[in-house]
Amino acid sequence: MNEERDPRIQRLFADATENLGDDEFTARVMARIERHRRAGYRLWTFIFVMALLAAWMLQGPFQEIAMMLSRALAISLFQVDSPLVAQLVMPLNTIAGLLGLGVLALTFLYRRILA
Amino acid sequence: MNSVRAGLSDAPESVVVGLARSGDRDAFAELVRRRQSWIRNLMRRCSGDTVLADDLAQQVFFKAWQNIGRLQSAGKFAAWLQRIAVNTWLQHVRAKDALQDATDLDDVATSVDHGARLSIDLNDALGTLSEGERLCVVLSYHEGMTHQEIADMTKMPLGTVKSHIYRGTERLQQVLAAYRETDREESAS
């Protein structure tokens, strides 16, 4: 089937097209955008206030968790006797180092798969 | 404010789109002013309902505002907006299962015979088509899109688009013939 169009139907479509430009429609669209923007502000303000409140209420437990995490991440994976070597491999010889390497490896693999 | 609006109304569309992409709401309002007639007419042809069409057209512009930052090229704004409009219509059809509401041709033909209408109502004629046929016919005749472009936009197979347009055109011709017949009878009496 070719793409020829029935000229009568084509004309009908052309004749039926009205000029529908009016400022009222534009105002309605812009009012909707404004309402959405205000709702977004209200939501983010609420989230921010709740987050502040939660941080204030939970600061004690958070501090403890942070301390535990920082201690856990600094745990050595293997014992190194020489202090110089221990200093050199320290960034990798920790749970944090292992996690960092894992993230790097995953990022590399992700890029290779997507490329 | 008025001078800003006057400046925008004279500016090329690519400039206005560029400003809207950077979050300028006056520029976006100007785009709505320029493109609303086109989108509202398209939605009227698709839905056959002026109130619903305007509501959907509003949704189209709202989605456009939310996503205009992702528009790659200002020169492609019209095609991008058209795609949003078609997707909005398809989402509406899916949500409302409007395929069930397509009017049967025989019903309309009968109502046309007895309806004694003087003018051809394009929306009534389009209402005799299934949603798929209607969308393809509107995109072909109203938007001037090729079959391949329609297939790409609606994600329908090319063969389906062709058969929708073929059958839709045939049905429209039948309905228009019925209108003309009614018209002639009324002129004679």
Tab-separated table of C-alpha atoms in Angstrom, chain A residues 1-3 5-6 8-10 12-13 16-23 25-26 28-30 32-34 36-37, chain B residues 5 25 28-29 33 36-37 40-41 44-45 54 58 62 65-66 122 140-141 144-147 162 166 173 176 180:
chain	number	residue	atom	x	y	z
A	1	MET	CA	0.000	0.000	0.000
A	2	ASN	CA	1.391	3.388	-0.918
A	3	GLU	CA	1.189	6.481	1.289
A	5	ARG	CA	-3.966	10.115	1.148
A	6	ASP	CA	-7.593	10.603	0.160
A	8	ARG	CA	-11.279	14.762	0.471
A	9	ILE	CA	-10.392	13.408	3.882
A	10	GLN	CA	-7.192	15.443	3.809
A	12	LEU	CA	-11.696	17.689	5.815
A	13	PHE	CA	-8.883	17.471	8.360
A	16	ALA	CA	-11.639	21.047	10.796
A	17	THR	CA	-8.429	22.463	12.284
A	18	GLU	CA	-9.373	25.450	14.416
A	19	ASN	CA	-7.227	28.236	15.779
A	20	LEU	CA	-7.349	27.381	19.472
A	21	GLY	CA	-4.763	29.832	20.753
A	22	ASP	CA	-5.979	31.562	23.901
A	23	ASP	CA	-4.340	32.988	27.008
A	25	PHE	CA	-5.298	27.766	28.352
A	26	THR	CA	-1.734	29.038	28.802
A	28	ARG	CA	-4.168	27.053	33.248
A	29	VAL	CA	-0.994	25.201	32.220
A	30	MET	CA	1.242	27.670	34.052
A	32	ARG	CA	-0.668	23.767	37.173
A	33	ILE	CA	3.114	24.058	36.928
A	34	GLU	CA	3.123	26.575	39.788
A	36	HIS	CA	3.287	21.412	41.329
A	37	ARG	CA	6.324	23.565	42.160
B	5	ARG	CA	6.661	38.768	26.764
B	25	ARG	CA	8.830	29.978	32.968
B	28	PHE	CA	7.817	28.096	28.534
B	29	ALA	CA	4.539	30.031	28.664
B	33	ARG	CA	1.067	29.991	23.529
B	36	GLN	CA	-1.278	24.958	22.142
B	37	SER	CA	-3.495	25.188	19.063
B	40	ARG	CA	-5.235	20.823	21.329
B	41	ASN	CA	-6.394	20.125	17.766
B	44	ARG	CA	-9.446	16.740	19.773
B	45	ARG	CA	-8.974	14.579	16.715
B	54	ASP	CA	-7.871	20.216	26.645
B	58	GLN	CA	-2.529	20.408	29.608
B	62	PHE	CA	3.042	19.785	32.010
B	65	TRP	CA	7.894	21.330	31.370
B	66	GLN	CA	9.014	18.525	33.673
B	122	LEU	CA	-15.057	14.951	11.640
B	140	SER	CA	-1.336	10.389	8.930
B	141	TYR	CA	-3.926	13.000	7.889
B	144	GLY	CA	1.162	14.383	7.852
B	145	MET	CA	3.369	11.600	9.200
B	146	THR	CA	4.567	8.705	7.054
B	147	HIS	CA	3.605	5.119	7.912
B	162	LYS	CA	-0.725	0.355	7.127
B	166	TYR	CA	-6.245	1.552	5.001
B	173	GLN	CA	-15.003	7.304	3.157
B	176	LEU	CA	-18.513	10.644	4.573
B	180	ARG	CA	-23.064	13.438	1.653
